Short mmCIF file of C-alpha atoms in Angstrom, two decimals:
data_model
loop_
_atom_site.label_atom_id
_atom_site.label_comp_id
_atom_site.label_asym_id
_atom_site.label_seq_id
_atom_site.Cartn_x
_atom_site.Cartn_y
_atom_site.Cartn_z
CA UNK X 145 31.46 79.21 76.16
CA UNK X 146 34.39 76.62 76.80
CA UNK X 147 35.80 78.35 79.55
CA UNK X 148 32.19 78.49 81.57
CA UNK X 149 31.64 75.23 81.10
CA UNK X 150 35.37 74.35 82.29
CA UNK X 151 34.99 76.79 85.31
CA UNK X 152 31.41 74.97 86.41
CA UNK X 153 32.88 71.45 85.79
CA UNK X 154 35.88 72.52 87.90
CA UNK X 155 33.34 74.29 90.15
CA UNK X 156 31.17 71.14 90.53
CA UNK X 157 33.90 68.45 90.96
CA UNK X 158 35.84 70.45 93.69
CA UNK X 159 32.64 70.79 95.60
CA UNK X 160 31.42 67.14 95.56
CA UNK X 161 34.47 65.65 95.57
CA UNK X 162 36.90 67.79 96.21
CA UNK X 163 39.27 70.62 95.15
CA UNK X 164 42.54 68.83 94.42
CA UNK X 165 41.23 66.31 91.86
CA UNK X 166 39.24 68.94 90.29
CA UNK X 167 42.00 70.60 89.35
CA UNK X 168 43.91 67.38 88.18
CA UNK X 169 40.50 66.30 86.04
CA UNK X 170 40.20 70.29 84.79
CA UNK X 171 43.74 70.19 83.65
CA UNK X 172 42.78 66.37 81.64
CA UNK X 173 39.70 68.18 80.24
CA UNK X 174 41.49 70.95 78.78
CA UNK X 175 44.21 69.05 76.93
CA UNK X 176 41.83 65.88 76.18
CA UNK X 177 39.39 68.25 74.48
CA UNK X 178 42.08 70.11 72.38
CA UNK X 179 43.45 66.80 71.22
CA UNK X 180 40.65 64.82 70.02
CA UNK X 181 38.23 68.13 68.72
CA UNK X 182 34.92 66.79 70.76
CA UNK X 183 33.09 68.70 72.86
CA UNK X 184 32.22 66.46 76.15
CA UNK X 185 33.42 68.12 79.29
CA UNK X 186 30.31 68.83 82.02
CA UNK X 187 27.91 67.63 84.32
CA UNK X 188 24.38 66.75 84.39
CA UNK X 189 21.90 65.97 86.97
CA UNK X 190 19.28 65.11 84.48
CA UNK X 191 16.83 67.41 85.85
CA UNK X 192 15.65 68.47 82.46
CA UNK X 193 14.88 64.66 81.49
CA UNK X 194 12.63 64.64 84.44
CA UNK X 195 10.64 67.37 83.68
CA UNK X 196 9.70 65.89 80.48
CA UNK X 197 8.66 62.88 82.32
CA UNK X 198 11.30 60.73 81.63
CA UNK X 199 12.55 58.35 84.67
CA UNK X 200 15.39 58.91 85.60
CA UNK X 201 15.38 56.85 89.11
CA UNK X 202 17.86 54.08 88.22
CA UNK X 203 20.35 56.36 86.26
CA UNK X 204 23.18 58.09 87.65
CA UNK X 205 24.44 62.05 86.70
CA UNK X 206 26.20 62.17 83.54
CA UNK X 207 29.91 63.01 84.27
CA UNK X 208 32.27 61.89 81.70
CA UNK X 209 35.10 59.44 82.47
CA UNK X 210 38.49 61.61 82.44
CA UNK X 211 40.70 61.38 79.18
CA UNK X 212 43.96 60.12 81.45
CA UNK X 213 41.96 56.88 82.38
CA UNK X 214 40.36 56.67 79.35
CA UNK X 215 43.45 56.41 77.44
CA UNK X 216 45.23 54.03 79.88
CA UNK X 217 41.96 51.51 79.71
CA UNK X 218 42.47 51.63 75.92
CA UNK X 219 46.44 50.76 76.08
CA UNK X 220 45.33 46.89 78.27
CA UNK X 221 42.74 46.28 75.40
CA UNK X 222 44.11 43.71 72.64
CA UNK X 223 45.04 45.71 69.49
CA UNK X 224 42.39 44.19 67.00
CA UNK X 225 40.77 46.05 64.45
CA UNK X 226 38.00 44.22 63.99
CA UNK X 227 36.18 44.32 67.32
CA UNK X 228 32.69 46.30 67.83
CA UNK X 229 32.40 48.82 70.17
CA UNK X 230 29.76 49.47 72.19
CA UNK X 231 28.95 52.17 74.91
CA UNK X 232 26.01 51.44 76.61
CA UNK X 233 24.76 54.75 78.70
CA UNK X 234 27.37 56.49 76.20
CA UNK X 235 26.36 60.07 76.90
CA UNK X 236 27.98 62.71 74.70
CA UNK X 237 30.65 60.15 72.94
CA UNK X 238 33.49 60.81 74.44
CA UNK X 239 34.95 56.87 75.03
CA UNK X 240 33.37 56.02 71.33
CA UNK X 241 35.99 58.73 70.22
CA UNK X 242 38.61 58.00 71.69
CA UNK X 243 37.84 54.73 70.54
CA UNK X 244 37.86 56.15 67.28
CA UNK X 245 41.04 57.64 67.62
CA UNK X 246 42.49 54.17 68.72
CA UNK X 247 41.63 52.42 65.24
CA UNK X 248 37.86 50.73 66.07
CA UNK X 249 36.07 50.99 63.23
CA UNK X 250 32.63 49.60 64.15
CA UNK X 251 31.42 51.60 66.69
CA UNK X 252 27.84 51.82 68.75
CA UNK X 253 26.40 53.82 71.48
CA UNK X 254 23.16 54.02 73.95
CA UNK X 255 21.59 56.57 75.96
CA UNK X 256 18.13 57.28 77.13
CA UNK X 257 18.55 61.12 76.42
CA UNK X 258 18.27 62.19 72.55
CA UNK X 259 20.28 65.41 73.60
CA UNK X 260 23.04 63.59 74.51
CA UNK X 261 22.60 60.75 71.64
CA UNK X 262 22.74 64.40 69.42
CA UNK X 263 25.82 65.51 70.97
CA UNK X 264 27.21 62.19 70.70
CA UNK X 265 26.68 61.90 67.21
CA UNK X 266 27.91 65.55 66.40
CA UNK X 267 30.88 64.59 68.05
CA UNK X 268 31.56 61.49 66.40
CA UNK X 269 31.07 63.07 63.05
CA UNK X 270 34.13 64.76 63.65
CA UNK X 271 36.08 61.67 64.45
CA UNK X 272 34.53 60.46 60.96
CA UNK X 273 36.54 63.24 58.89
CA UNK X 274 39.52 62.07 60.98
CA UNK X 275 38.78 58.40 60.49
CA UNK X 276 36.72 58.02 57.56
CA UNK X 277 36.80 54.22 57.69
CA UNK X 278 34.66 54.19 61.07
CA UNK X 279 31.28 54.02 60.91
CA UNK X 280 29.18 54.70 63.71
CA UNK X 281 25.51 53.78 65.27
CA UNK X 282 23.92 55.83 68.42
CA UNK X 283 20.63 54.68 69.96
CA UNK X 284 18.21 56.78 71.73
CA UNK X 285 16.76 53.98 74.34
CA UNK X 286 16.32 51.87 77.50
CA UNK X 287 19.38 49.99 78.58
CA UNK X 288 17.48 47.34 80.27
CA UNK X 289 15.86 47.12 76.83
CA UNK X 290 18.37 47.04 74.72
CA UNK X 291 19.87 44.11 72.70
CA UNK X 292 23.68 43.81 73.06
CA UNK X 293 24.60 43.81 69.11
CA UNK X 294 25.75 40.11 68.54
CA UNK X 295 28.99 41.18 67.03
CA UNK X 296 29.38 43.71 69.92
CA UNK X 297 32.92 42.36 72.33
CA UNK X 298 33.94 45.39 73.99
CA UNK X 299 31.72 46.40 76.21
CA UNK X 300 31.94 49.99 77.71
CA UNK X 301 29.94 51.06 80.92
CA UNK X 302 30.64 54.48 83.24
CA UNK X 303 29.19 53.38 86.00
CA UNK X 304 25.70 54.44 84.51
CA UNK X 305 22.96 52.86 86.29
CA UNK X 306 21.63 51.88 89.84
CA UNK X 307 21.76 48.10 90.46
CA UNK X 308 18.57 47.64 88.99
CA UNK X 309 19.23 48.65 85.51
CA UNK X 310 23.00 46.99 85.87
CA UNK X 311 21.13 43.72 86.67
CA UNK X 312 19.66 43.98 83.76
CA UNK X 313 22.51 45.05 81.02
CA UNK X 314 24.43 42.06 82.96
CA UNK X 315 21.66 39.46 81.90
CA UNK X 316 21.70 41.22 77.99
CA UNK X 317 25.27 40.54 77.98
CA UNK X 318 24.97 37.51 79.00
CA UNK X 319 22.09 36.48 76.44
CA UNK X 320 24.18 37.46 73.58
CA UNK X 321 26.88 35.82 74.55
CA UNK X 322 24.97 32.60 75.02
CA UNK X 323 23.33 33.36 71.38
CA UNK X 324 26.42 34.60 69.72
CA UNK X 325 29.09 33.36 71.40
CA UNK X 326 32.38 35.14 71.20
CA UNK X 327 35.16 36.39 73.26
CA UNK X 328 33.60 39.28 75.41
CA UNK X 329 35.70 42.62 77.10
CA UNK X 330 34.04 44.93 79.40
CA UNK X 331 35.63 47.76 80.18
CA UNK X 332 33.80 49.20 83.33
CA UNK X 333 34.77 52.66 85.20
CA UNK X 334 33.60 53.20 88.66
CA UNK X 335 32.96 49.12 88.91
CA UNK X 336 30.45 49.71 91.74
CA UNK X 337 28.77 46.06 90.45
CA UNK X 338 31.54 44.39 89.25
CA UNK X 339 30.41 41.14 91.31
CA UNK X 340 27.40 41.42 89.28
CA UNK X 341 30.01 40.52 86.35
CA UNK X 342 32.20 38.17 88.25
CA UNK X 343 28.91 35.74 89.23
CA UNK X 344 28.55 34.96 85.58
CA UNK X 345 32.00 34.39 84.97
CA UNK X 346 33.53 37.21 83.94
CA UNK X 347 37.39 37.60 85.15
CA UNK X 348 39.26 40.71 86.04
CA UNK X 349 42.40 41.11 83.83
CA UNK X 350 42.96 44.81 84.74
CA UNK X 351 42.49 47.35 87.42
CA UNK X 352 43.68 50.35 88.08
CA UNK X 353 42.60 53.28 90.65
CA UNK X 354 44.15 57.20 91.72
CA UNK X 355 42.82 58.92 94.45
CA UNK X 356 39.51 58.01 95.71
CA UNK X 357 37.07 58.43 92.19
CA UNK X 358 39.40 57.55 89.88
CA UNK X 359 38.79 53.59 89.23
CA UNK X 360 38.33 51.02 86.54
CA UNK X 361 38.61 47.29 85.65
CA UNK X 362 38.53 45.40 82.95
CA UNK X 363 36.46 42.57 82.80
CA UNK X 364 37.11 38.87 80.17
CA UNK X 365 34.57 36.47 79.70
CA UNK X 366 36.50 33.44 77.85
CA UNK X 367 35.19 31.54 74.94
CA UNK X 368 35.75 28.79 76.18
CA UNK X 369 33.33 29.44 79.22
CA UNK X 370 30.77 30.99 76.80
CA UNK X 371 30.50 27.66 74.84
CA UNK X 372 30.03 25.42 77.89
CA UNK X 373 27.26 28.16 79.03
CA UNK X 374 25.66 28.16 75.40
#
């Protein structure tokens, strides 16, 4: 079963993007999987949410970041234990793992598909016998419904949405911030809206990209800012 699923991943990557980063990302997949124990790797369209009537307009595919700039996002992040996690179009779990692995112990994810939310969970339950301190929430719902948890400061988006729905998590953020207000990360992978982030303030402490597809920033929103905006 793994190696069909590598072998249409690899399959589906080297025909939309193309064949030499699909077998760079195949090669991440493999070892990624082996080292943390999740099962993650794939591609959706989200065909089989729209045949159950569920709109799926203003969401993109789900296509999991790769473990290589997962892991180098995580290494710019301030080492503090006590900041909440929070994936917000999380799909199967694989950053709130790996968050996991790197020591966060308050950890919370949302999707608008309960078969990923599943996944996610079954997938974090394993991190939970590795890491039985971290305790974990996942969320079947509407991003542009959802209320950013007020203890929530590191914010994780994959590039998830359209600019519709991004407009939206932006002003959530933004709302919690101004009701709780606290120090605020977002670490944001294929930062197709990071202006969206930068118009409320929002400065860019890290960025990285390989090849064409492989991008990410890191996004800071100081206190001090949130307290004059409050």
């Amino acid at each position: 079963m793994k190696l069909f699923t590598y072998l249409h991943y690899f399959f589906y990557v080297g025909f939309n993007w193309n064949f030499r980063i699909a077998l760079k990302i195949i090669k991440q997949e493999i070892k990624g999987e082996k080292k943390y124990g999740i099962s993650t790797t794939g591609a959706d369209e989200l065909k089989d949410l729209s045949k159950k009537g569920i709109d799926t307009s203003h969401a993109t595919m789900y296509m999991p970041i790769s473990y290589t700039l997962l892991e180098q996002l995580f290494k710019q992040l301030p080492a503090t234990p006590n900041m909440h996690f929070a994936d917000i179009g999380c799909g199967k779990g694989r950053a709130m793992c790996v968050a996991a692995y790197n020591g966060y112990t308050n950890i919370t994810g949302v999707d608008f598909s309960e078969k990923f939310c599943e996944d996610a969970r079954r997938n974090l339950e394993k991190m939970k016998e590795k890491f039985p301190e971290m305790n974990f929430a996942v969320h079947t719902a509407d991003a542009m419904n959802y209320d950013i948890p007020p203890t929530a400061d590191c914010l994780f988006l994959f590039n998830p949405f359209d600019v519709v729905v991004m407009s939206a998590v932006v002003f959530n953020i933004m709302e919690s911030v101004r009701m709780y207000p606290r120090e605020i990360f977002v670490v944001y992978a294929n930062p197709l809206y990071e202006e969206l982030f930068l118009d409320e303030g929002f400065k860019e402490i890290f960025h990285t990209k390989e090849m064409k597809y492989l991008e990410a920033a890191i996004l800071k929103l100081p206190a001090l800012l949130q307290r004059r905006k409050s």
